[in-house]
Coordinates of C-alpha atoms and ligand atoms in Angstrom, one line a residue:
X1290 CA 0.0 0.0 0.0
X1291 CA 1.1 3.6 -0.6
X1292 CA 1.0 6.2 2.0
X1293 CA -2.3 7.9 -0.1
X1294 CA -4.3 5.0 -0.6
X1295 CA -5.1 4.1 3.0
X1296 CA -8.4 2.7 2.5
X1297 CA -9.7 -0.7 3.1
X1298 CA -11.8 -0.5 0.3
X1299 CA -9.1 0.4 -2.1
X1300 CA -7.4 -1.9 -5.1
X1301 CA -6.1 -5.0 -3.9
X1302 CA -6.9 -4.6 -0.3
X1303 CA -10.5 -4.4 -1.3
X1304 CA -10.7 -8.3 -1.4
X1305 CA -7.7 -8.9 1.0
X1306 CA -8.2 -11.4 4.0
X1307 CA -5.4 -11.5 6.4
X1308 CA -5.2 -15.1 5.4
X1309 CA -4.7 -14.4 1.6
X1310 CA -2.5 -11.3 1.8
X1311 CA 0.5 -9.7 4.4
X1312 CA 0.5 -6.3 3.9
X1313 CA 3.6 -4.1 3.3
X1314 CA 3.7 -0.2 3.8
X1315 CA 7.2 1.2 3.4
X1316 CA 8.1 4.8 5.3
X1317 CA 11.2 5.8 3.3
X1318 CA 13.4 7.7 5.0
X1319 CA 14.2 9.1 1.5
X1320 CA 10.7 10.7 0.8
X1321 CA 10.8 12.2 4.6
X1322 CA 14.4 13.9 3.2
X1323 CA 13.4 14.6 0.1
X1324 CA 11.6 18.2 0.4
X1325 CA 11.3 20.9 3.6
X1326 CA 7.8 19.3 4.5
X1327 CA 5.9 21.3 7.0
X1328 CA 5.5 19.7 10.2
X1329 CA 1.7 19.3 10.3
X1330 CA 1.8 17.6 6.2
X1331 CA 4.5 15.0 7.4
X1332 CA 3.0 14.6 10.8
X1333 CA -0.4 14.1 9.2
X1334 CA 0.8 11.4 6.8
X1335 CA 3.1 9.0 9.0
X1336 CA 0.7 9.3 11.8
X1337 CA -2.1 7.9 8.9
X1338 CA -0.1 5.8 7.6
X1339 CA 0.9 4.1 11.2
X1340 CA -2.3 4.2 12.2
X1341 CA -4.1 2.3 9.2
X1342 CA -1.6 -0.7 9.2
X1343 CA -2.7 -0.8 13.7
X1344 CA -5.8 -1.0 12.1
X1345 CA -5.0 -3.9 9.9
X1346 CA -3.1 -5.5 12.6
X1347 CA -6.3 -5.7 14.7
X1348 CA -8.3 -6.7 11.5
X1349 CA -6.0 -10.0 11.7
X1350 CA -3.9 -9.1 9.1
X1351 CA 0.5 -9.8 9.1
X1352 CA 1.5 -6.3 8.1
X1353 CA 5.2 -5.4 7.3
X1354 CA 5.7 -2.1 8.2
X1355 CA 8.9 -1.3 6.7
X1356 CA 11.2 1.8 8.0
X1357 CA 13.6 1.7 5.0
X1358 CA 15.9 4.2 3.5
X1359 CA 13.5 4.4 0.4
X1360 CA 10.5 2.7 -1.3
X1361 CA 12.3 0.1 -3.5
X1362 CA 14.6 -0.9 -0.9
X1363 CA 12.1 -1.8 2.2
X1364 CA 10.0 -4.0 -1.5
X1365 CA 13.7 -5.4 -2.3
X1366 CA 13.8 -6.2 1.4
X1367 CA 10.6 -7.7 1.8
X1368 CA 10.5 -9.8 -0.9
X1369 CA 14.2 -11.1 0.4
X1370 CA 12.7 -12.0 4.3
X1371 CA 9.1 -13.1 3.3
X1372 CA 9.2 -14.4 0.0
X1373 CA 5.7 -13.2 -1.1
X1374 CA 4.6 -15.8 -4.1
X1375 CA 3.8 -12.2 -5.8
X1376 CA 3.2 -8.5 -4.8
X1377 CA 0.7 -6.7 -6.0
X1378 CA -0.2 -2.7 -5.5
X1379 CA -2.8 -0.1 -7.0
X1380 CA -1.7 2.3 -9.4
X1381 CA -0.1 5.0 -7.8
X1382 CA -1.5 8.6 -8.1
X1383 CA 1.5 10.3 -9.4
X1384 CA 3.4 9.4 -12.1
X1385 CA 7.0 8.5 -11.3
X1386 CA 5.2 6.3 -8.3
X1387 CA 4.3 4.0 -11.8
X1388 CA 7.4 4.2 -13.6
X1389 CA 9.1 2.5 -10.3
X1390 CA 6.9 -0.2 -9.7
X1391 CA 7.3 -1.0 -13.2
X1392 CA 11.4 -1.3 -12.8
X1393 CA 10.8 -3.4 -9.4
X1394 CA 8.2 -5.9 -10.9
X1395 CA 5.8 -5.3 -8.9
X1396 CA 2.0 -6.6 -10.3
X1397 CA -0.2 -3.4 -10.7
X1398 CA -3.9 -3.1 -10.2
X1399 CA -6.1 -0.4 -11.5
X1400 CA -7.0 2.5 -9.2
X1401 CA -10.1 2.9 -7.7
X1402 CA -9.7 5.8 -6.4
X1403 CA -11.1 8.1 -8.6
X1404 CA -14.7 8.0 -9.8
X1405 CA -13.1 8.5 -13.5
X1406 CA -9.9 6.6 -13.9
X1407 CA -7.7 8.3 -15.9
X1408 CA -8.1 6.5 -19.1
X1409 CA -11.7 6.9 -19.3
X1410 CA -10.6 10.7 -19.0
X1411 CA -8.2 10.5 -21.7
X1412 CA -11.3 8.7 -23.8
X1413 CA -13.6 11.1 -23.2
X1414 CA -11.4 13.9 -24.1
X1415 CA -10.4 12.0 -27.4
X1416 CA -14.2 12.3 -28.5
X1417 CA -14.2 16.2 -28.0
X1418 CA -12.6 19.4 -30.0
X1419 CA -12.2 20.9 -26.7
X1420 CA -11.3 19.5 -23.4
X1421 CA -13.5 22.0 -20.9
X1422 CA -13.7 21.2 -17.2
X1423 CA -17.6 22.5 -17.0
X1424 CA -18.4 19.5 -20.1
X1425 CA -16.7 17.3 -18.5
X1426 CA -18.2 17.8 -14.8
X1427 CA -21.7 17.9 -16.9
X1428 CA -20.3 14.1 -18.3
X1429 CA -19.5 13.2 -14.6
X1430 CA -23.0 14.6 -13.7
X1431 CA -25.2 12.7 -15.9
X1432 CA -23.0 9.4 -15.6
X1433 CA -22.6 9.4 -12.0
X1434 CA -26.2 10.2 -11.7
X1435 CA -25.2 13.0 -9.2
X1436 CA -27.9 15.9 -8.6
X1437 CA -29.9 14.6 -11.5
X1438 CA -33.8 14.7 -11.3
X1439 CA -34.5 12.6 -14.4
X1440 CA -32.4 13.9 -17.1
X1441 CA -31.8 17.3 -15.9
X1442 CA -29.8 18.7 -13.3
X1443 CA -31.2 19.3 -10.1
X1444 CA -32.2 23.0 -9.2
X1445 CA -32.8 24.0 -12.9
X1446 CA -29.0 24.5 -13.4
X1447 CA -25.8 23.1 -14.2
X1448 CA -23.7 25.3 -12.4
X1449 CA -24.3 27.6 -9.5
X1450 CA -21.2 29.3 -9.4
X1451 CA -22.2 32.9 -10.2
X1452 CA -24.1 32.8 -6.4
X1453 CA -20.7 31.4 -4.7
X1454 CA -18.8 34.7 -5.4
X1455 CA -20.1 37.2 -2.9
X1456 CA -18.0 39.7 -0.8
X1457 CA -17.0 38.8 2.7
X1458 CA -19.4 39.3 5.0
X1459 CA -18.8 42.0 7.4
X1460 CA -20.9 41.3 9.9
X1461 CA -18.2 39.5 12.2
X1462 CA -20.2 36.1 11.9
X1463 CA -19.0 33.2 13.2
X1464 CA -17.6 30.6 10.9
X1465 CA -17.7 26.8 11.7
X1466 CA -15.2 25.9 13.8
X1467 CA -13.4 23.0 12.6
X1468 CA -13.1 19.6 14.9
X1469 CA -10.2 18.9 16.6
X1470 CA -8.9 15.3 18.3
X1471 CA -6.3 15.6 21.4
X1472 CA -3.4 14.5 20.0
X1473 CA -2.2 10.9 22.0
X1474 CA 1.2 9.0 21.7
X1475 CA 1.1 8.0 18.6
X1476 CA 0.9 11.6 17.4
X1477 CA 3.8 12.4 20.0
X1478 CA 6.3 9.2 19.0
X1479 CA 5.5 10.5 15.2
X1480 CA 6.4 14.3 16.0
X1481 CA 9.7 13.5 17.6
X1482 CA 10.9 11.4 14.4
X1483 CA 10.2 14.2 12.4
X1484 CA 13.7 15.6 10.8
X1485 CA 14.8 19.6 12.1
X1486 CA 14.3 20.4 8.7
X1487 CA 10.6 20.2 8.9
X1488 CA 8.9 23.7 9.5
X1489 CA 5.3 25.0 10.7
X1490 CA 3.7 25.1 13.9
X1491 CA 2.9 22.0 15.4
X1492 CA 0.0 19.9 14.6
X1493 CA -3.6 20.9 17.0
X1494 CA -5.7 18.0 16.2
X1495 CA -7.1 19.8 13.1
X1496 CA -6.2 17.3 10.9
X1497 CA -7.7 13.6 11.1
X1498 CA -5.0 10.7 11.5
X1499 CA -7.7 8.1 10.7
X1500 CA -10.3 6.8 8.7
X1501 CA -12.7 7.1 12.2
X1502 CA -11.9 10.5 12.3
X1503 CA -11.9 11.5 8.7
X1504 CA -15.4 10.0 9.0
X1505 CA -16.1 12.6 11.8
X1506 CA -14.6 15.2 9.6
X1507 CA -17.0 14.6 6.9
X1508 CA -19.9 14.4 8.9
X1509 CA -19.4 17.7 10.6
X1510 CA -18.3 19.2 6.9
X1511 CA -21.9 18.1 5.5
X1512 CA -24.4 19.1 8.8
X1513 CA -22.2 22.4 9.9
X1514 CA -20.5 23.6 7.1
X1515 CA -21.8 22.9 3.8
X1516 CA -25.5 24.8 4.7
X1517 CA -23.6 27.9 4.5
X1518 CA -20.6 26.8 2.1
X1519 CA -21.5 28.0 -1.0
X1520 CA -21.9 31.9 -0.8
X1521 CA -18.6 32.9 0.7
X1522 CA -16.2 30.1 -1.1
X1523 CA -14.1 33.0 -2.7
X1524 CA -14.5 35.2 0.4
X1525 CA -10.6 36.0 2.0
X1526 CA -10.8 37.2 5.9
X1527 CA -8.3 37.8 8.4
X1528 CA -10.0 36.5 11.3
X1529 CA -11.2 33.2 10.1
X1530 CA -8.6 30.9 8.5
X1531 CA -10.9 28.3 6.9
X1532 CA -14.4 30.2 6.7
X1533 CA -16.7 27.7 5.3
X1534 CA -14.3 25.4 3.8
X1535 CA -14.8 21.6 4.2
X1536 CA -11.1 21.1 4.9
X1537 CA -12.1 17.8 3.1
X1538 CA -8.9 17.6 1.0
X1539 CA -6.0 15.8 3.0
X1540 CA -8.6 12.7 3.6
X1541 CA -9.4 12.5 -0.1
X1542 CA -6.1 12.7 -1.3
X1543 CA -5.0 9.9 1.2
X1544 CA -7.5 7.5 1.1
X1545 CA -9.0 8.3 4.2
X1546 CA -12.1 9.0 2.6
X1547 CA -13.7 8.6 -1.1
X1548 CA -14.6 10.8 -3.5
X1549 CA -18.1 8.7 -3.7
X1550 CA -18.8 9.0 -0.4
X1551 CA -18.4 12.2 0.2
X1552 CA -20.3 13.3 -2.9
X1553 CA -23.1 10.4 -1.8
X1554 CA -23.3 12.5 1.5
X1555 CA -23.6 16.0 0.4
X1556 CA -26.6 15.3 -2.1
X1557 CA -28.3 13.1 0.7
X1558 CA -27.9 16.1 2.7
X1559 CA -29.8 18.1 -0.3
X1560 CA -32.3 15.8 -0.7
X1561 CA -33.5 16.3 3.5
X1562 CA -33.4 19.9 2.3
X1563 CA -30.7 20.8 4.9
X1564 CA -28.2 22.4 1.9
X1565 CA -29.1 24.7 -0.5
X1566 CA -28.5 23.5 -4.0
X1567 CA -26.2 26.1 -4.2
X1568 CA -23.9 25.3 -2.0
X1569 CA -24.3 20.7 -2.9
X1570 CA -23.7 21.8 -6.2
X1571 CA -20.6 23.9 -5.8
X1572 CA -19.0 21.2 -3.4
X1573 CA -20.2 18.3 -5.8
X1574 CA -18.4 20.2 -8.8
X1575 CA -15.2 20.5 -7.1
X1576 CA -14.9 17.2 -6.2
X1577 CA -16.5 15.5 -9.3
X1578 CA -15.5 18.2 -11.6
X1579 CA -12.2 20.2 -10.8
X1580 CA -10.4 17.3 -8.9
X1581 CA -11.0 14.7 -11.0
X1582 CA -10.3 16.7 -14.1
X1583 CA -7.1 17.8 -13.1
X1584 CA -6.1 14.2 -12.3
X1585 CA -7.3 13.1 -16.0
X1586 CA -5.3 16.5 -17.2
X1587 CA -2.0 15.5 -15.4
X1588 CA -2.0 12.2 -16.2
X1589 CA -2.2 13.6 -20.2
X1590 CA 0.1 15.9 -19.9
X1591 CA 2.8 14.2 -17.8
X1592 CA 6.1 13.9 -17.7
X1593 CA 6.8 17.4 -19.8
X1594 CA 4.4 19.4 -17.9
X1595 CA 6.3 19.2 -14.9
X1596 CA 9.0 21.6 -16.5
X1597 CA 6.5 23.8 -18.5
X1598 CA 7.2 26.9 -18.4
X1599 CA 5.3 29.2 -21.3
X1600 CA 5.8 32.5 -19.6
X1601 CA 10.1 32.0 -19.1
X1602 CA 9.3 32.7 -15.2
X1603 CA 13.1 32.3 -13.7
X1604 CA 12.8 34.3 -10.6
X1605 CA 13.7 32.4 -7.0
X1606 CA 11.0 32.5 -4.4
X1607 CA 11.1 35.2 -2.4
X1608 CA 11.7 35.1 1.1
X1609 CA 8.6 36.3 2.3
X1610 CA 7.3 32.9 1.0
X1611 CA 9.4 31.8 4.5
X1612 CA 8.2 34.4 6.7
X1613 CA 10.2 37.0 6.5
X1614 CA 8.2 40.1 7.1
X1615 CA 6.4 41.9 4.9
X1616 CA 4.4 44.9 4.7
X1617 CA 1.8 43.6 2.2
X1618 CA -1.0 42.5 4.7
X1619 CA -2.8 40.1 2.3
X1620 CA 1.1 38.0 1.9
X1621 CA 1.6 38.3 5.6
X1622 CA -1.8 36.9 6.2
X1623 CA -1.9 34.1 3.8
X1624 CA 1.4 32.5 4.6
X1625 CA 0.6 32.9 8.1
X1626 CA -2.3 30.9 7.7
X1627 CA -0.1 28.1 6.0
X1628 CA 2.9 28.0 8.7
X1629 CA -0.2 27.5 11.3
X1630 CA -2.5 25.3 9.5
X1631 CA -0.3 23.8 6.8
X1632 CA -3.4 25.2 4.9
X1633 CA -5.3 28.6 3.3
X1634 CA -8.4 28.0 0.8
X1635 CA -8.4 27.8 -3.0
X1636 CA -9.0 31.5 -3.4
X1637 CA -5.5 32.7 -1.3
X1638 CA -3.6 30.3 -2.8
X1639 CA -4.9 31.2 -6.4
X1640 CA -5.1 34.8 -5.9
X1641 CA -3.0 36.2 -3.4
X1642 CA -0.1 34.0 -3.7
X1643 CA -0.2 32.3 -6.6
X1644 CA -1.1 36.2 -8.5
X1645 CA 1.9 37.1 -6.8
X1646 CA 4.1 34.5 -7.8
X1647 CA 2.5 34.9 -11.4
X1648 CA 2.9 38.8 -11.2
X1649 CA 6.6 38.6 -10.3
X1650 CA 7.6 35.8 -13.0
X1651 CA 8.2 33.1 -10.1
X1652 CA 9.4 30.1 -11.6
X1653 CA 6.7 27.6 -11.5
X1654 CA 9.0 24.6 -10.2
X1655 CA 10.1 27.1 -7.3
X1656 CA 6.4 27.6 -6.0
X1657 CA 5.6 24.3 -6.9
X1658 CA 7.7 22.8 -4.1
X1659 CA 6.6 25.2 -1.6
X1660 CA 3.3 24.4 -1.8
X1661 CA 3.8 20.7 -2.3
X1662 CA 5.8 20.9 0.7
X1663 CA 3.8 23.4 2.8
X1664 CA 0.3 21.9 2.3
X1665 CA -1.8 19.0 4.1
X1666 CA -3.3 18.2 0.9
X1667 CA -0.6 18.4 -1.4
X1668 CA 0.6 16.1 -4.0
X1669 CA 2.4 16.1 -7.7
X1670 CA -0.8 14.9 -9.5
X1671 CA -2.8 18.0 -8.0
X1672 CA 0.1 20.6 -7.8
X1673 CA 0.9 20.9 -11.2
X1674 CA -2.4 21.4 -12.9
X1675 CA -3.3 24.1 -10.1
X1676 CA 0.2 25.8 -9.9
X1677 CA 1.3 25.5 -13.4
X1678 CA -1.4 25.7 -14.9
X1679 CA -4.1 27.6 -12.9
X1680 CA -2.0 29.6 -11.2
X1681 CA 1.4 30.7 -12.6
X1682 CA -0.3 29.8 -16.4
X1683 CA 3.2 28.3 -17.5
X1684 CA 1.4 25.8 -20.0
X1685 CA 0.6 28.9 -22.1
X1686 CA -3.0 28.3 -21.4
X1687 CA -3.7 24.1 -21.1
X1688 CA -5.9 24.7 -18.0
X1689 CA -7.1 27.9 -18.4
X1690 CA -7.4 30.3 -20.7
X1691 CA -6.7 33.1 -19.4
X1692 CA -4.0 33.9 -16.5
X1693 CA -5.3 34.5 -12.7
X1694 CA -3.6 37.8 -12.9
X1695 CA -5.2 40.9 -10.3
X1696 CA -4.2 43.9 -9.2
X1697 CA -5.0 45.1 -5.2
X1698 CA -8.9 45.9 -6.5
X1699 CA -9.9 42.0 -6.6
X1700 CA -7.9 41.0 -3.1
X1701 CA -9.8 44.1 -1.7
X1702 CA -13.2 43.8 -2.7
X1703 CA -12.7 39.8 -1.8
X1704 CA -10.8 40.3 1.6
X1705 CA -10.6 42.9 4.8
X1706 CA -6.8 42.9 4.2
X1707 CA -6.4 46.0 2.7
X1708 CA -7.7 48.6 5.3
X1709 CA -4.7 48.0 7.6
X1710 CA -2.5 47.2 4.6
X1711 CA 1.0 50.0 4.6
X1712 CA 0.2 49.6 1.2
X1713 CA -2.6 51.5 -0.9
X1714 CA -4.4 49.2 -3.5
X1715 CA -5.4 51.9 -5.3
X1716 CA -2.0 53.5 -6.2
X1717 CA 0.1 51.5 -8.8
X1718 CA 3.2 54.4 -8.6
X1719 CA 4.7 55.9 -5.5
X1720 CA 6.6 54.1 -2.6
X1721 CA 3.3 53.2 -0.8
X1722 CA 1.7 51.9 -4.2
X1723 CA 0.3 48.1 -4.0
X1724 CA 2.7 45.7 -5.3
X1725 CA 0.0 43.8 -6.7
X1726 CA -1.3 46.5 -8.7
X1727 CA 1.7 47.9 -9.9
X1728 CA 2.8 44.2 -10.8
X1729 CA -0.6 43.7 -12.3
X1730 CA 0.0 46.4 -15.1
X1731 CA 3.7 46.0 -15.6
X1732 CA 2.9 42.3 -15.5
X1733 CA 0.3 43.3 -18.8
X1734 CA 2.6 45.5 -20.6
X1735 CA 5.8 43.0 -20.4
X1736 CA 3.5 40.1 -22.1
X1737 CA 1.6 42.4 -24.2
X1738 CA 2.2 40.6 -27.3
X1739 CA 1.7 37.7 -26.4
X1740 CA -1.6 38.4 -25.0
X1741 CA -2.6 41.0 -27.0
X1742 CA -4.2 38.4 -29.9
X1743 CA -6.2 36.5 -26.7
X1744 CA -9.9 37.7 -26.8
X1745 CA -10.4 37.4 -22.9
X1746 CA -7.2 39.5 -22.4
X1747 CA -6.9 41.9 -25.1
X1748 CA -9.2 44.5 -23.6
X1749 CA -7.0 44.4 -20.1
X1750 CA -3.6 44.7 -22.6
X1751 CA -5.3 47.8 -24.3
X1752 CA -6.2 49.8 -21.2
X1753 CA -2.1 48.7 -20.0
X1754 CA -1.1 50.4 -22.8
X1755 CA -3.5 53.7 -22.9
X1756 CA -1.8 54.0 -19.2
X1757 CA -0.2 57.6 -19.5
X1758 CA 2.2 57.2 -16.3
X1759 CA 3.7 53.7 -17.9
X1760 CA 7.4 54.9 -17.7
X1761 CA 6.6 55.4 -14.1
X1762 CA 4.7 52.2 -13.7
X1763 CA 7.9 50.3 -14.8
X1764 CA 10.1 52.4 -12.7
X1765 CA 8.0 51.0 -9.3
X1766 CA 7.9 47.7 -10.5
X1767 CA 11.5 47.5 -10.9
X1768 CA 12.0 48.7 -6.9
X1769 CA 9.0 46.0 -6.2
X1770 CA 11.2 43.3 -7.7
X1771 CA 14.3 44.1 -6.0
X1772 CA 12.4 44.8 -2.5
X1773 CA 10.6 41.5 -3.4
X1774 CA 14.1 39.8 -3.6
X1775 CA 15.7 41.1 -1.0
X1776 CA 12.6 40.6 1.1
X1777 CA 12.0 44.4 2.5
X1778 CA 8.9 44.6 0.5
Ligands
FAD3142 C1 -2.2 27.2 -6.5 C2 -3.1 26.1 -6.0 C3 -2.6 25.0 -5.4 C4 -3.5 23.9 -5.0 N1 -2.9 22.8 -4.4 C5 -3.7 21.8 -4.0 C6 -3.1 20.6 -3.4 O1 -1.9 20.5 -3.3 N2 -4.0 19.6 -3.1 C7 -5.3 19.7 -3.2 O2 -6.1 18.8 -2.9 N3 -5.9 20.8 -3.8 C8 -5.1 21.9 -4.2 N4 -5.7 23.0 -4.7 C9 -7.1 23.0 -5.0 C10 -7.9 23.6 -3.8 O3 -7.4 24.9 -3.5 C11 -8.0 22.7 -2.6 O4 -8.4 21.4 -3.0 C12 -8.9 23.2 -1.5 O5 -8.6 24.5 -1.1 C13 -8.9 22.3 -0.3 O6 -9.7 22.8 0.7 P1 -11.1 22.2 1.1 O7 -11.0 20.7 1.3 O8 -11.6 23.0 2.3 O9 -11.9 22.5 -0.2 P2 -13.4 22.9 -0.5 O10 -13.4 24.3 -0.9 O11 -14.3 22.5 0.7 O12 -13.7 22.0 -1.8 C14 -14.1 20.6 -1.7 C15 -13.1 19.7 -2.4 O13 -13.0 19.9 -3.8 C16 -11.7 19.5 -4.2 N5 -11.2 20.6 -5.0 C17 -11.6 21.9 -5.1 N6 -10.9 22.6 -6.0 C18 -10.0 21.8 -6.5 C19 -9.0 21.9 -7.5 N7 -8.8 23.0 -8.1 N8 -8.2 20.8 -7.7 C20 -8.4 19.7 -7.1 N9 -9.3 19.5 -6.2 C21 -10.1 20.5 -5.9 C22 -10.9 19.2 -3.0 O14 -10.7 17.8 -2.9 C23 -11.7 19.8 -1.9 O15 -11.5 19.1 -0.7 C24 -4.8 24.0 -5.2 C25 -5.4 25.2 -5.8 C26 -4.5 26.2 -6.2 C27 -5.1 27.4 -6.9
SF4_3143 S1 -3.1 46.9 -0.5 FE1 -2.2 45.4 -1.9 S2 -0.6 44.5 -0.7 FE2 -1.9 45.5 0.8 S3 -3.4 43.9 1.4 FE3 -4.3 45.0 -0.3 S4 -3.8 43.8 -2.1 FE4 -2.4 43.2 -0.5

């Protein structure tokens, strides 16, 4: 078993009995080395991983739990003590997790872990001029049965997206407050084999280490969370980390939980009538939709999309990507949030820092690893589609067609950042002017040919170049980049 496909249900281990199958799950010294993880993403997936082959061990199983300086050495190993008549694993999620079971004969399976493997993706896609996420969530829909009264979709509408984008509310609400489970020895024994190199605050009990508890999770994400999810998803607030955010992520990209069954639980909670079909909908289409497509879309597009980079991005990450200080509130916030929670929602890390990043040509491999490193949920089959090409749009426009790029007006009207920002959104020149909106326009007029032919940008490249203080506009983004790399911005 790999450490993100810890279900029982899953591939092989679906029909497993412990007298059929011993079960081997390999920590590998060399994947703990292998990147600056934050404390609270490697914490979250050793303690899972230990905890699901206890689980097995109680179920009756042998379990060979392997501490081994790397994946094909604790196999090599194992096959050398035990002697397995064959050993067989589900196809991993990410791609160079194939190749090597491939080179260490190992038998593969098919993954269930998707609700469209990626081959059905890639024949779906094969059938159709263009490869849109909305027709292919619509294909999901209709052949998944999800939110479907008869042949049409449930509510009247495909997509309810244009009533998920309102401001945040300023009413000083209260947002659900996520569950937490006291952490207990296993959590302790895993925390103090963690390497020094590991960063972020410690783990709180936010995040689930078990299937139980992902259970719980998911539960409290459907009766607390999801009636007032939908509204306020691109909603950015200083006082609540999470908002309304299932925080459902880490589990599904584990194993923990199912794509099925958490989809099977948010349209049972529509049908009672306890979630609006707004907010069902909008959770249902992320998971059926935008995860699974991006899966399908990796899986295409590997191995050369890892090293795409369309827009010649080169610069380093800047060091307020490691905390050091900065004056932009929204930044400060937002990587914050991730040093504490090992987390921020879709809309910070899309718009805050990966605009920034995209604004000040960060090269996509660069803010690739951070994230991968930094977040609960992350993984190379997610990353690149979102970073690459959602975020930083270094496939030239693959995932989307147009880049994520803002100035100060969006992250106000979205956030309350900007009132206490030493910055003023609305200035792109000057020493207090808004990085992002001075990046925003000298971001415009440095890829103004290449955009300039694009029909959803050319209007935005226009009004760059009607700018009569440009000179000046280039002048300040010059001092941002420097400030940026020196980290006094
Ligand atoms: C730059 C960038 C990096 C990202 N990195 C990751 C990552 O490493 N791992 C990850 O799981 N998601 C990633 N996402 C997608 C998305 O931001 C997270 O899935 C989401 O914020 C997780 O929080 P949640 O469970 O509270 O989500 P909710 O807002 O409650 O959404 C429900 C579920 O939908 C799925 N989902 C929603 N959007 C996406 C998407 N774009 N791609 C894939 N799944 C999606 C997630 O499984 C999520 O749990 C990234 C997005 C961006 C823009
Ligand atoms: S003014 Fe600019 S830098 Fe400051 S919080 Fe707003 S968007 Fe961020």
């Amino acid at each position: 078993m790999f450490g993100d496909q810890l279900n029982r249900a899953l591939g092989p281990l679906g029909a497993a009995t412990p007298s059929s199958a011993r079960i081997l799950l390999v920590e590998s010294r060399a994947k703990l080395a292998s990147k600056r993880w934050h404390r609270q993403r490697a914490h979250l997936v050793i303690c899972a991983m230990r905890r699901f082959a206890a689980e097995l061990v109680d179920e009756g199983f042998e379990v060979d739990y392997r501490h081994a300086p790397d994946l094909a050495s604790g196999v090599l190993a194992h096959r050398a003590e035990c002697s397995p008549s064959r050993v067989v694993a589900m196809e991993p999620a990410s791609f160079d997790g194939s190749a090597l079971l491939g080179r260490l004969g190992v038998d593969v399976v098919r993954s269930d872990q998707f609700l469209c493997h990626y081959d059905e993706f890639g024949a779906w896609a094969a059938t159709r001029r263009s490869v849109k996420m909305e027709d292919f969530y619509r294909w999901q829909r209709v052949r998944l049965g999800y939110l479907m009264d008869g042949d049409q979709p449930a509510g009247g509408r495909w997509n309810f997206d244009a009533d998920n984008r309102e401001r945040p509310p300023r009413d000083g609400r209260a947002w659900p407050e996520p569950l937490r489970t006291p952490l207990d020895d296993l959590d302790r024994s895993v925390l103090d084999d963690l390497p020094s190199s590991c960063w972020g605050r410690d783990p709180d009990g936010t995040w689930a280490t078990s299937r139980t508890e992902a259970l719980r999770r998911l539960h409290h994400a459907v009766d607390v969370v999801l009636p007032v999810f939908g509204p306020h998803e691109d909603a950015m607030l200083s006082t609540s980390w999470h908002l309304a955010h299932t925080l459902l992520s880490p589990y599904l990209n584990l194993g923990l939980l199912l794509p099925g069954e958490v989809c099977d639980a948010a349209e049972a909670a529509y049908r009672r009538g306890d979630v609006p079909i707004a907010s069902a909908e909008g959770f249902i289409r992320q998971v059926i939709g935008w995860r699974e497509y991006v899966w399908g879309r990796y899986w295409q597009w590997m191995p050369d999309y890892r090293g795409a980079n369309e827009l010649g991005a080169h610069r380093p990450l800047p060091p307020l990507f490691d905390g050091t200080p900065t004056g932009m509130r929204c930044v400060g916030q937002v990587v914050g949030d991730v040093a504490d929670h090992g987390y921020t929602h879709h809309i910070q890390r899309l718009m805050v820092l990966g605009n920034l990043a995209l604004l000040a040509g960060v090269d996509p491999r660069a803010l690739t690893e951070w994230m991968w490193s930094g977040f609960v949920d992350g993984a190379e089959w997610v990353m690149l589609p979102n970073v690459v090409g959602m975020a930083l749009h270094a496939d030239g426009g693959r995932m989307a067609t147009k880049p994520y790029a803002a100035g100060g007006a969006y992250i106000d009207k979205m956030s309350d950042y900007c009132g206490s920002c030493a910055y003023d959104r609305r200035k792109r020149t000057g020493p207090d002017a808004c990085p992002f909106t001075t990046l925003y326009w000298a971001f415009l007029d440095r890829h103004q040919e290449r955009f300039t032919a694009s029909p959803r940008m050319a209007r935005q490249v226009a009004a760059a170049r009607r700018l009569g203080d440009l000179d000046a506009v280039r002048a300040r983004a010059e001092q941002v980049f420097t400030a940026l790399d020196d980290g006094t911005l």
